[in-house]
CSV table of C-alpha atoms in Angstrom, one decimal:
chain,number,residue,atom,x,y,z
R,74,UNK,CA,26.8,-19.4,28.5
R,75,UNK,CA,25.6,-16.3,29.2
R,76,UNK,CA,25.6,-15.4,25.7
R,77,UNK,CA,24.4,-19.0,24.7
R,78,UNK,CA,21.5,-18.0,27.7
R,79,UNK,CA,20.5,-14.6,25.9
R,80,UNK,CA,20.4,-16.0,22.6
R,81,UNK,CA,18.2,-18.6,23.7
R,82,UNK,CA,16.1,-15.9,25.4
R,83,UNK,CA,15.8,-14.3,22.1
R,84,UNK,CA,14.8,-17.0,20.5
R,85,UNK,CA,11.9,-18.0,22.8
R,86,UNK,CA,10.8,-14.4,22.5
R,87,UNK,CA,9.9,-15.3,18.5
R,88,UNK,CA,8.1,-18.4,19.4
R,89,UNK,CA,5.4,-18.7,17.6
R,90,UNK,CA,2.4,-20.2,19.8
R,91,UNK,CA,3.4,-18.1,23.0
R,92,UNK,CA,3.6,-14.5,20.6
R,93,UNK,CA,0.3,-15.2,19.6
R,94,UNK,CA,-1.1,-15.0,22.7
R,95,UNK,CA,0.9,-11.9,24.0
R,96,UNK,CA,-0.4,-10.3,20.8
R,97,UNK,CA,-3.6,-11.1,21.5
R,98,UNK,CA,-4.2,-10.4,24.8
R,99,UNK,CA,-2.2,-6.8,24.0
R,100,UNK,CA,-4.9,-6.1,20.8
R,101,UNK,CA,-7.4,-7.1,23.2
R,102,UNK,CA,-6.8,-4.6,26.0
R,103,UNK,CA,-5.9,-2.3,23.5
R,104,UNK,CA,-9.3,-3.2,22.0
R,105,UNK,CA,-10.5,-2.2,25.4
R,106,UNK,CA,-9.0,1.3,26.1
R,107,UNK,CA,-9.3,2.5,22.4
R,108,UNK,CA,-13.4,1.6,22.7
R,109,UNK,CA,-13.4,4.0,26.3
R,110,UNK,CA,-10.5,6.6,24.7
R,111,UNK,CA,-6.7,5.9,25.9
R,112,UNK,CA,-6.8,8.2,28.9
R,113,UNK,CA,-9.9,8.4,29.0
R,114,UNK,CA,-11.4,8.8,32.8
R,115,UNK,CA,-14.3,6.5,31.9
R,116,UNK,CA,-12.0,3.7,32.7
R,117,UNK,CA,-11.6,4.6,36.1
R,118,UNK,CA,-15.3,3.7,36.5
R,119,UNK,CA,-15.1,0.0,34.6
R,120,UNK,CA,-14.7,-3.2,36.5
R,121,UNK,CA,-11.2,-4.0,36.7
R,122,UNK,CA,-10.3,-7.1,33.9
R,123,UNK,CA,-10.0,-10.0,35.6
R,124,UNK,CA,-6.2,-11.8,35.3
R,125,UNK,CA,-7.7,-14.6,33.5
R,126,UNK,CA,-9.8,-12.4,31.2
R,127,UNK,CA,-7.0,-12.8,28.3
R,128,UNK,CA,-4.7,-15.3,29.4
R,129,UNK,CA,-3.7,-16.5,32.5
R,130,UNK,CA,-1.3,-14.4,33.5
R,131,UNK,CA,-0.7,-11.8,36.5
R,132,UNK,CA,-1.1,-7.9,35.4
R,133,UNK,CA,1.0,-4.9,36.1
R,134,UNK,CA,-0.4,-1.6,34.6
R,135,UNK,CA,2.3,0.8,33.7
R,136,UNK,CA,1.3,4.6,32.4
R,137,UNK,CA,2.8,6.6,30.5
R,138,UNK,CA,2.0,10.4,28.7
R,139,UNK,CA,4.8,10.9,26.5
R,140,UNK,CA,3.3,8.9,22.9
R,141,UNK,CA,6.3,8.7,21.4
R,142,UNK,CA,7.1,5.8,23.5
R,143,UNK,CA,4.0,3.5,22.7
R,144,UNK,CA,5.5,1.3,20.3
R,145,UNK,CA,8.2,0.9,22.1
R,146,UNK,CA,6.1,0.4,25.7
R,147,UNK,CA,4.5,-2.2,23.7
R,148,UNK,CA,7.1,-4.3,22.4
R,149,UNK,CA,8.8,-4.3,25.5
R,150,UNK,CA,5.7,-5.7,27.6
R,151,UNK,CA,5.2,-8.3,24.9
R,152,UNK,CA,9.2,-9.3,25.9
R,153,UNK,CA,8.7,-9.2,29.0
R,154,UNK,CA,5.4,-11.5,29.1
R,155,UNK,CA,6.6,-13.7,27.8
R,156,UNK,CA,9.8,-14.1,29.7
R,157,UNK,CA,8.5,-14.0,33.3
R,158,UNK,CA,5.0,-15.2,32.8
R,159,UNK,CA,3.5,-11.4,33.8
R,160,UNK,CA,1.2,-9.6,31.3
R,161,UNK,CA,1.9,-5.6,31.6
R,162,UNK,CA,-0.5,-3.5,29.8
R,163,UNK,CA,0.9,0.0,28.8
R,164,UNK,CA,-1.5,2.9,29.2
R,165,UNK,CA,-0.7,6.6,27.5
R,166,UNK,CA,-3.1,9.3,29.9
R,167,UNK,CA,-2.5,13.0,29.5
R,168,UNK,CA,0.2,14.5,31.3
R,169,UNK,CA,-1.9,17.1,33.0
R,170,UNK,CA,-2.2,16.2,36.9
R,171,UNK,CA,-1.0,13.2,35.8
R,172,UNK,CA,0.0,12.3,39.4
R,173,UNK,CA,-3.6,13.6,40.8
R,174,UNK,CA,-4.9,10.9,38.1
R,175,UNK,CA,-2.6,8.3,39.0
R,176,UNK,CA,-3.2,9.4,43.1
R,177,UNK,CA,-7.5,9.2,42.0
R,178,UNK,CA,-6.2,5.5,40.6
R,179,UNK,CA,-4.7,4.2,42.7
R,180,UNK,CA,-7.3,5.4,45.7
R,181,UNK,CA,-11.0,4.6,44.5
R,182,UNK,CA,-10.3,1.9,41.7
R,183,UNK,CA,-9.1,-2.0,41.1
R,184,UNK,CA,-6.7,-0.8,38.1
R,185,UNK,CA,-3.7,0.3,40.3
R,186,UNK,CA,-0.9,1.8,37.7
R,187,UNK,CA,1.3,-0.5,39.8
R,188,UNK,CA,4.6,1.2,37.4
R,189,UNK,CA,4.6,4.5,35.6
R,190,UNK,CA,7.1,6.9,34.3
R,191,UNK,CA,7.5,10.4,35.4
R,192,UNK,CA,10.2,13.4,34.8
R,193,UNK,CA,12.8,13.4,37.9
R,194,UNK,CA,11.3,17.0,38.9
R,195,UNK,CA,8.2,15.4,40.1
R,196,UNK,CA,9.3,12.6,42.2
R,197,UNK,CA,9.2,15.0,45.8
R,198,UNK,CA,5.8,15.1,44.8
R,199,UNK,CA,5.5,11.4,44.4
R,200,UNK,CA,7.4,10.6,47.5
R,201,UNK,CA,5.4,12.5,49.3
R,202,UNK,CA,2.2,11.1,48.6
R,203,UNK,CA,2.9,8.1,49.0
R,204,UNK,CA,2.4,7.1,45.1
R,205,UNK,CA,6.6,6.9,44.8
R,206,UNK,CA,8.4,3.7,46.6
R,207,UNK,CA,12.0,3.3,47.3
R,208,UNK,CA,13.1,0.3,45.2
R,209,UNK,CA,13.8,-3.5,45.5
R,210,UNK,CA,17.5,-3.6,44.0
R,211,UNK,CA,19.4,-6.4,46.3
R,212,UNK,CA,22.0,-6.6,43.0
R,213,UNK,CA,22.6,-2.4,43.3
R,214,UNK,CA,21.7,-1.8,40.0
R,215,UNK,CA,21.1,2.2,40.3
R,216,UNK,CA,24.1,2.5,41.5
R,217,UNK,CA,27.7,4.0,40.4
R,218,UNK,CA,28.3,1.0,37.9
R,219,UNK,CA,25.2,1.5,35.7
R,220,UNK,CA,24.6,5.3,35.9
R,221,UNK,CA,26.2,8.5,36.3
R,222,UNK,CA,25.8,10.4,39.7
R,223,UNK,CA,23.4,13.1,37.9
R,224,UNK,CA,20.9,10.6,37.3
R,225,UNK,CA,21.6,8.6,40.6
R,226,UNK,CA,20.9,12.4,42.0
R,227,UNK,CA,17.7,13.0,40.4
R,228,UNK,CA,15.9,9.9,41.4
R,229,UNK,CA,17.2,10.5,45.4
R,230,UNK,CA,14.8,12.2,47.2
R,231,UNK,CA,15.2,12.5,51.2
R,232,UNK,CA,18.2,10.0,50.7
R,233,UNK,CA,15.8,7.4,49.3
R,234,UNK,CA,15.9,5.9,45.7
R,235,UNK,CA,12.5,6.8,44.8
R,236,UNK,CA,12.7,5.3,40.7
R,237,UNK,CA,14.7,3.5,37.9
R,238,UNK,CA,16.8,6.5,35.8
R,239,UNK,CA,15.6,5.9,32.4
R,240,UNK,CA,16.7,8.2,29.8
R,241,UNK,CA,16.7,11.6,30.1
R,242,UNK,CA,16.9,15.7,28.3
R,243,UNK,CA,19.8,17.9,28.0
R,244,UNK,CA,21.3,20.3,25.6
R,245,UNK,CA,24.6,20.9,23.8
R,246,UNK,CA,26.2,23.1,21.5
R,247,UNK,CA,25.5,21.2,18.0
R,248,UNK,CA,27.3,22.6,14.6
R,249,UNK,CA,27.7,22.1,11.4
R,250,UNK,CA,31.1,20.5,10.5
R,251,UNK,CA,31.4,21.2,6.5
R,252,UNK,CA,31.3,24.8,7.6
R,253,UNK,CA,34.2,24.9,9.7
R,254,UNK,CA,36.0,22.6,7.9
R,255,UNK,CA,36.2,25.0,5.2
R,256,UNK,CA,36.7,27.9,7.6
R,257,UNK,CA,39.5,26.2,8.3
R,258,UNK,CA,40.8,25.2,4.8
R,259,UNK,CA,40.4,29.6,4.0
R,260,UNK,CA,42.5,30.0,7.4
R,261,UNK,CA,45.5,27.4,6.6
R,262,UNK,CA,45.2,28.8,2.6
R,263,UNK,CA,45.5,32.6,4.5
R,264,UNK,CA,48.3,31.9,6.3
R,265,UNK,CA,50.3,29.8,3.7
R,266,UNK,CA,49.3,32.9,0.8
R,267,UNK,CA,51.1,35.8,3.7
R,268,UNK,CA,54.1,33.2,4.1
R,269,UNK,CA,54.7,33.2,0.7
R,270,UNK,CA,54.7,36.3,-0.1
R,271,UNK,CA,56.9,37.2,2.7
R,272,UNK,CA,59.4,34.6,1.3
R,273,UNK,CA,58.5,36.4,-2.1
R,274,UNK,CA,59.5,39.5,-0.6
R,275,UNK,CA,62.6,38.0,1.2
R,276,UNK,CA,63.7,36.3,-2.3
R,277,UNK,CA,63.4,39.8,-4.0
R,278,UNK,CA,65.2,41.2,-1.6
R,279,UNK,CA,68.2,39.4,-1.5
R,280,UNK,CA,68.6,38.1,-5.2
R,281,UNK,CA,66.5,39.9,-7.1
R,282,UNK,CA,64.5,36.7,-8.1
R,283,UNK,CA,60.9,36.8,-9.3
R,284,UNK,CA,58.2,34.9,-6.5
R,285,UNK,CA,57.4,31.2,-7.2
R,286,UNK,CA,54.6,30.8,-9.2
R,287,UNK,CA,51.1,29.8,-7.6
R,288,UNK,CA,51.3,26.3,-6.4
R,289,UNK,CA,54.7,25.7,-6.5
R,290,UNK,CA,55.6,26.8,-2.7
R,291,UNK,CA,58.8,25.1,-1.4
R,292,UNK,CA,57.9,25.4,2.5
R,293,UNK,CA,56.5,22.0,3.4
R,294,UNK,CA,53.0,21.5,4.5
R,295,UNK,CA,51.7,25.1,3.9
R,296,UNK,CA,50.4,24.6,0.1
R,297,UNK,CA,48.7,22.8,-0.1
R,298,UNK,CA,47.8,22.1,2.9
R,299,UNK,CA,47.6,18.2,4.3
R,300,UNK,CA,44.6,16.9,5.5
R,301,UNK,CA,46.0,15.9,9.2
R,302,UNK,CA,46.8,20.1,9.4
R,303,UNK,CA,42.9,20.6,8.5
R,304,UNK,CA,41.7,18.5,10.7
R,305,UNK,CA,43.5,19.6,13.3
R,306,UNK,CA,42.8,23.6,11.9
R,307,UNK,CA,39.2,22.3,12.1
R,308,UNK,CA,38.8,20.7,15.7
R,309,UNK,CA,40.5,24.2,17.1
R,310,UNK,CA,37.8,25.9,16.0
R,311,UNK,CA,35.0,23.8,17.7
R,312,UNK,CA,34.5,26.6,20.4
R,313,UNK,CA,35.4,26.1,24.3
R,314,UNK,CA,33.9,29.1,25.1
R,315,UNK,CA,31.3,32.0,24.0
R,316,UNK,CA,35.0,34.0,23.5
R,317,UNK,CA,35.5,31.8,20.8
R,318,UNK,CA,32.3,32.0,19.1
R,319,UNK,CA,32.9,35.6,19.4
R,320,UNK,CA,35.7,35.3,17.5
R,321,UNK,CA,35.1,32.8,14.9
R,322,UNK,CA,32.0,34.8,13.6
R,323,UNK,CA,34.7,38.0,13.7
R,324,UNK,CA,36.7,36.2,11.3
R,325,UNK,CA,34.2,34.4,9.4
R,326,UNK,CA,34.2,34.5,5.5
R,327,UNK,CA,29.4,33.3,5.6
R,328,UNK,CA,28.8,30.8,2.6
R,329,UNK,CA,25.5,32.9,1.0
R,330,UNK,CA,22.8,30.4,2.5
R,331,UNK,CA,24.2,30.7,6.4
R,332,UNK,CA,22.3,33.8,7.8
R,333,UNK,CA,23.8,33.9,11.8
R,334,UNK,CA,26.8,32.3,13.4
R,335,UNK,CA,25.3,31.6,16.2
R,336,UNK,CA,21.7,31.3,17.1
R,337,UNK,CA,19.1,29.9,19.9
R,338,UNK,CA,16.1,30.1,21.8
R,339,UNK,CA,16.8,32.3,24.0
R,340,UNK,CA,12.9,32.8,25.5
R,341,UNK,CA,13.6,28.9,27.0
R,342,UNK,CA,14.4,28.4,30.3
R,343,UNK,CA,16.0,24.8,29.4
R,344,UNK,CA,18.4,26.6,26.7
R,345,UNK,CA,20.0,28.9,28.6
R,346,UNK,CA,20.3,27.8,32.0
R,347,UNK,CA,23.8,26.7,31.4
R,348,UNK,CA,25.1,29.8,31.2
R,349,UNK,CA,23.5,30.2,35.1
R,350,UNK,CA,24.3,26.3,35.8
R,351,UNK,CA,27.5,26.5,37.8
R,352,UNK,CA,26.8,29.0,39.8
R,353,UNK,CA,23.2,29.1,41.4
R,354,UNK,CA,22.0,25.8,43.6
R,355,UNK,CA,18.9,25.6,44.3
R,356,UNK,CA,18.4,22.4,46.5
R,357,UNK,CA,21.6,20.4,46.8
R,358,UNK,CA,22.9,17.5,44.8
R,359,UNK,CA,19.8,15.4,44.9
R,360,UNK,CA,17.5,19.5,44.4
R,361,UNK,CA,15.9,18.4,47.6
R,362,UNK,CA,17.1,20.8,50.3
R,363,UNK,CA,15.5,23.4,51.5
R,364,UNK,CA,18.4,25.1,53.6
R,365,UNK,CA,20.7,25.0,50.1
R,366,UNK,CA,19.5,27.3,48.2
R,367,UNK,CA,22.0,29.9,46.4
R,368,UNK,CA,20.4,32.7,43.4
R,369,UNK,CA,22.0,35.6,44.3
R,370,UNK,CA,25.3,35.6,43.8
R,371,UNK,CA,28.8,37.7,41.9
R,372,UNK,CA,29.6,34.5,39.8
R,373,UNK,CA,25.7,34.3,39.0
R,374,UNK,CA,25.7,37.9,38.1
R,375,UNK,CA,28.8,38.2,35.7
R,376,UNK,CA,27.7,34.9,34.0
R,377,UNK,CA,24.0,36.7,33.9
R,378,UNK,CA,25.7,39.9,32.7
R,379,UNK,CA,28.0,37.6,30.2
R,380,UNK,CA,24.8,36.7,28.8
R,381,UNK,CA,22.7,39.8,27.8
R,382,UNK,CA,26.2,41.2,26.1
R,383,UNK,CA,25.4,39.0,23.7
R,384,UNK,CA,22.7,41.1,22.4
R,385,UNK,CA,25.2,43.2,21.0
R,386,UNK,CA,26.8,40.1,19.0
R,387,UNK,CA,22.8,38.3,17.8
R,388,UNK,CA,20.5,39.8,17.2
R,389,UNK,CA,17.4,37.2,18.7
R,390,UNK,CA,14.3,38.9,19.6
R,391,UNK,CA,12.9,36.5,22.3
R,392,UNK,CA,8.8,37.1,21.5
R,393,UNK,CA,9.9,35.4,17.5
R,394,UNK,CA,12.1,32.8,18.0
R,395,UNK,CA,11.4,29.3,19.2
R,396,UNK,CA,13.5,25.6,19.6
R,397,UNK,CA,11.8,24.8,16.8
R,398,UNK,CA,12.5,27.2,14.6
R,399,UNK,CA,16.2,27.4,15.9
R,400,UNK,CA,16.1,24.0,15.1
R,401,UNK,CA,14.6,24.3,11.6
R,402,UNK,CA,17.1,26.9,10.7
R,403,UNK,CA,20.2,24.4,11.9
R,404,UNK,CA,19.0,22.0,9.1
R,405,UNK,CA,18.5,23.9,6.4
R,406,UNK,CA,21.8,24.9,6.9
R,407,UNK,CA,21.7,29.1,8.1
R,408,UNK,CA,23.5,28.1,10.9
R,409,UNK,CA,26.8,27.3,12.4
R,410,UNK,CA,26.0,26.6,15.9
R,411,UNK,CA,23.0,26.9,17.9
R,412,UNK,CA,21.7,24.9,21.5
R,413,UNK,CA,20.1,21.5,20.7
R,414,UNK,CA,18.3,19.2,23.0
R,415,UNK,CA,18.7,15.0,22.4
R,416,UNK,CA,16.3,14.8,19.7
R,417,UNK,CA,18.5,17.3,17.3
R,418,UNK,CA,20.7,13.7,17.0
R,419,UNK,CA,17.9,11.2,15.6
R,420,UNK,CA,16.5,14.5,13.2
R,421,UNK,CA,20.0,15.2,11.6
R,422,UNK,CA,20.3,11.3,11.1
R,423,UNK,CA,17.4,11.1,9.3
R,424,UNK,CA,18.2,14.4,7.4
R,425,UNK,CA,21.2,12.9,6.4
R,426,UNK,CA,20.1,10.2,5.6
R,427,UNK,CA,17.1,11.4,3.3
R,428,UNK,CA,19.8,14.3,2.0
R,429,UNK,CA,18.2,17.0,2.7
R,430,UNK,CA,20.8,17.9,5.2
R,431,UNK,CA,23.8,17.9,3.1
R,432,UNK,CA,26.6,18.8,5.2
R,433,UNK,CA,28.6,17.0,7.9
R,434,UNK,CA,28.1,18.0,11.4
R,435,UNK,CA,29.0,17.8,15.3
R,436,UNK,CA,28.2,17.9,19.1
R,437,UNK,CA,30.1,19.5,21.7
R,438,UNK,CA,29.3,20.5,25.3
R,439,UNK,CA,28.5,23.5,25.5
R,440,UNK,CA,31.1,26.6,25.7
R,441,UNK,CA,32.1,28.1,29.1
R,442,UNK,CA,31.6,31.8,29.3
R,443,UNK,CA,35.5,32.4,29.3
R,444,UNK,CA,38.0,31.0,30.8
R,445,UNK,CA,36.7,31.9,34.3
R,446,UNK,CA,33.5,31.3,34.3
R,447,UNK,CA,32.7,27.9,33.5
R,448,UNK,CA,28.8,26.6,32.5
R,449,UNK,CA,26.6,23.8,32.9
R,450,UNK,CA,23.3,22.8,31.4
R,451,UNK,CA,20.1,21.8,32.9
R,452,UNK,CA,18.6,17.8,32.5
R,453,UNK,CA,15.3,16.5,33.1
R,454,UNK,CA,15.8,12.3,34.1
R,455,UNK,CA,12.4,10.5,33.1
R,456,UNK,CA,12.4,7.2,35.4
R,457,UNK,CA,10.3,4.7,36.2
R,458,UNK,CA,8.7,4.6,39.1
R,459,UNK,CA,7.2,1.8,41.3
R,460,UNK,CA,3.9,2.8,42.9
R,461,UNK,CA,3.0,2.9,46.6
R,462,UNK,CA,-0.2,1.4,47.1
R,463,UNK,CA,0.8,-0.9,44.0
R,464,UNK,CA,0.4,-4.9,45.8
R,465,UNK,CA,3.0,-6.3,43.0
R,466,UNK,CA,6.4,-4.2,44.4
R,467,UNK,CA,8.3,-7.1,43.8
R,468,UNK,CA,7.0,-7.7,40.4
R,469,UNK,CA,6.6,-4.1,39.5
R,470,UNK,CA,10.7,-3.8,39.8
R,471,UNK,CA,11.7,-6.9,38.4
R,472,UNK,CA,9.5,-4.7,35.0
R,473,UNK,CA,11.0,-1.5,36.1
R,474,UNK,CA,14.7,-2.7,35.7
R,475,UNK,CA,13.9,-4.8,32.7
R,476,UNK,CA,12.7,-1.7,31.0
R,477,UNK,CA,15.4,0.6,32.0
R,478,UNK,CA,18.4,-2.0,31.7
R,479,UNK,CA,17.0,-4.6,28.8
R,480,UNK,CA,14.4,-3.4,26.5
R,481,UNK,CA,15.8,0.2,26.2
R,482,UNK,CA,18.8,-2.0,24.6
R,483,UNK,CA,16.5,-0.4,21.3
R,484,UNK,CA,15.3,2.9,23.1
R,485,UNK,CA,17.0,4.9,20.7
R,486,UNK,CA,16.5,3.2,17.7
R,487,UNK,CA,12.7,2.8,18.3
R,488,UNK,CA,12.4,5.9,20.0
R,489,UNK,CA,15.6,8.5,19.7
R,490,UNK,CA,15.7,8.8,23.4
R,491,UNK,CA,18.7,8.4,25.0
R,492,UNK,CA,19.0,6.0,27.6
R,493,UNK,CA,20.5,6.8,30.6
R,494,UNK,CA,22.1,3.7,31.7
R,495,UNK,CA,25.8,4.0,30.7
R,496,UNK,CA,26.2,0.5,29.5
R,497,UNK,CA,24.1,0.4,26.7
R,498,UNK,CA,25.3,1.6,23.6
R,499,UNK,CA,24.9,4.3,22.0
R,500,UNK,CA,24.3,5.2,17.6
R,501,UNK,CA,27.3,7.5,17.2
R,502,UNK,CA,29.7,9.6,18.7
R,503,UNK,CA,27.4,12.9,18.7
R,504,UNK,CA,25.3,11.1,20.7
R,505,UNK,CA,28.1,10.2,23.1
R,506,UNK,CA,28.7,13.5,23.3
R,507,UNK,CA,25.4,14.3,24.6
R,508,UNK,CA,25.9,11.7,27.3
R,509,UNK,CA,29.0,13.1,28.4
R,510,UNK,CA,27.1,16.2,28.8
R,511,UNK,CA,24.4,14.9,30.7
R,512,UNK,CA,27.1,12.9,33.4
R,513,UNK,CA,27.7,16.8,33.9
R,514,UNK,CA,24.6,18.7,33.8
R,515,UNK,CA,22.5,20.0,36.9
R,516,UNK,CA,19.7,18.0,37.3
R,517,UNK,CA,16.5,19.7,37.6
R,518,UNK,CA,15.1,20.3,40.9
R,519,UNK,CA,12.4,18.3,42.5
R,520,UNK,CA,11.7,20.3,45.4
R,521,UNK,CA,7.5,21.6,45.4
R,522,UNK,CA,7.8,24.7,47.1
R,523,UNK,CA,10.2,25.7,44.3
R,524,UNK,CA,8.5,24.7,41.9
R,525,UNK,CA,7.6,28.1,39.8
R,526,UNK,CA,11.6,28.9,40.2
R,527,UNK,CA,11.7,27.6,36.2
R,528,UNK,CA,9.3,30.6,35.4
R,529,UNK,CA,10.9,33.2,37.2
R,530,UNK,CA,14.3,32.6,35.9
R,531,UNK,CA,13.0,32.2,32.5
R,532,UNK,CA,11.3,35.2,32.9
R,533,UNK,CA,14.4,36.7,34.2
R,534,UNK,CA,16.3,35.4,31.0
R,535,UNK,CA,14.3,37.5,29.5
R,536,UNK,CA,14.0,41.1,31.2
R,537,UNK,CA,18.2,40.4,31.2
R,538,UNK,CA,18.0,39.8,27.4
R,539,UNK,CA,16.0,42.7,27.4
R,540,UNK,CA,18.1,45.1,29.2
R,541,UNK,CA,17.2,45.7,32.5
R,542,UNK,CA,19.7,45.5,35.7
R,543,UNK,CA,20.8,42.2,35.8
R,544,UNK,CA,21.7,42.2,39.8
R,545,UNK,CA,18.4,43.6,40.2
R,546,UNK,CA,17.0,40.7,38.2
R,547,UNK,CA,18.4,38.2,40.2
R,548,UNK,CA,17.6,39.7,43.7
R,549,UNK,CA,13.8,39.7,42.9
R,550,UNK,CA,14.3,36.0,42.1
R,551,UNK,CA,16.3,35.6,44.7
R,552,UNK,CA,13.4,37.1,47.5
R,553,UNK,CA,10.7,35.8,45.8
R,554,UNK,CA,11.8,32.0,46.3
R,555,UNK,CA,14.0,32.3,49.9
R,556,UNK,CA,10.3,33.7,50.3
R,557,UNK,CA,8.4,30.6,49.7
R,558,UNK,CA,10.9,28.4,50.9
R,559,UNK,CA,11.0,30.0,54.8
R,560,UNK,CA,7.2,31.1,54.8
R,561,UNK,CA,8.3,35.3,55.7
R,562,UNK,CA,9.5,37.8,53.8
R,563,UNK,CA,13.0,37.5,52.8
R,564,UNK,CA,15.4,40.9,51.7
R,565,UNK,CA,18.7,40.2,49.6
R,566,UNK,CA,21.4,42.8,50.2
R,567,UNK,CA,21.9,44.7,46.9
R,568,UNK,CA,25.0,43.1,45.5
R,569,UNK,CA,27.2,45.4,43.7
R,570,UNK,CA,28.4,44.2,39.9
R,571,UNK,CA,32.7,45.6,39.9
R,572,UNK,CA,32.9,47.8,36.8
R,573,UNK,CA,34.2,46.7,34.0
R,574,UNK,CA,37.9,48.0,33.6
R,575,UNK,CA,38.7,50.3,30.7
R,576,UNK,CA,42.1,51.4,29.1
R,577,UNK,CA,43.1,54.8,29.6
R,578,UNK,CA,43.6,56.5,26.0
R,579,UNK,CA,47.7,56.6,25.4
R,580,UNK,CA,48.7,60.3,24.7
R,581,UNK,CA,48.6,61.5,21.0
R,582,UNK,CA,52.1,62.3,19.6
């Protein structure tokens, strides 16, 4: 029965008269926006468009800042309009002083942005300024049934759910599967050759028989190796830790086109944060609790030291590298492993389709540092928020749910972004791995008092990469953040990192 209803709704969406009317409405609204300039402040001074000026429907104003969403939101607005008899007008605005613009429009015009899309790091500011209303979710849609805890924490402030999780950004390990398969085949062949040599020598010692001819090794499963062996060994080469990457690099016979085994954007905290993410706490579970801040501790120091030690193995200049340069190197086949964000899924799918990336590829969780120190990536959740000043909150909530649940079925197809709703099918297993990483990630905190934490932490990673003493670097950042939060000068007691144990030299015989 449910499928039949869905099918009927789908057919109604493509009813020609209603489609023409809806398109005309949005085109007319778009024409006005283009005439006066999309996102222009001049729009704030215009008289409001009467509800019956285009079509006789009540209007919701939707604001957003990401241009890649434009086509998707236009289509979603039309579909929602046809199903609900409510006109939705999307408006692309500047991301600079976004909340300030929303606040000004809410207080000084009749074109209040009833719904808007924003990153979870800005939600506390939106909540405290009255620009975010607690969601009206009687059916319990925004719950563990449909979202990972990461998403729920991201949209929670002072115990209130103030947004609908829409899509997310996080980082994961992306690898060239073809290179790993080739390395696995080389390893299996080398092992088979070694065993063949041992057997030949044993046969020669026992009865004087010459070694078996190449390709005639009798030991089962040695030469040639089976497909199952190759698959198993390839999976073993997918690194679980940074130590695994170093071990792989040490024995890897790289093809000519490979310039580095592992490279990532060491200049951006988003791609570095997983080193510390499991051992620092800024704001507690929901990222809004000033009493729960722990930046300076021994485990965090050990993790940042491990990060610093990678300069011995990977020559990466923070002044020269960028995410785009690293991503392009991977797309050009110059890297085996990199740390990338969700955009790489669609980029690699496109490159595979047009032949510019002639390799197989895969995605894995960010590697731990070793068997003891665990990593955890950072994530940002983009949420659909109902404006606290809107007089159409029920309708705005209905549209917010529609956007994040029903319309989001086509979100990846249209934008390349991955939806937060776990009930939405993802396009490939690589996207599924990003979803797993997101579920285990640390949501970016939303506290206004620590808004500069990310700038400071990015500087800290650069200082550590350039060789500064790690404990002192973290101590300085912790003191600065705690001073901001407490409003008083704060001093951390210096933590002396334990010295690495060194093996004593064996006596010379």
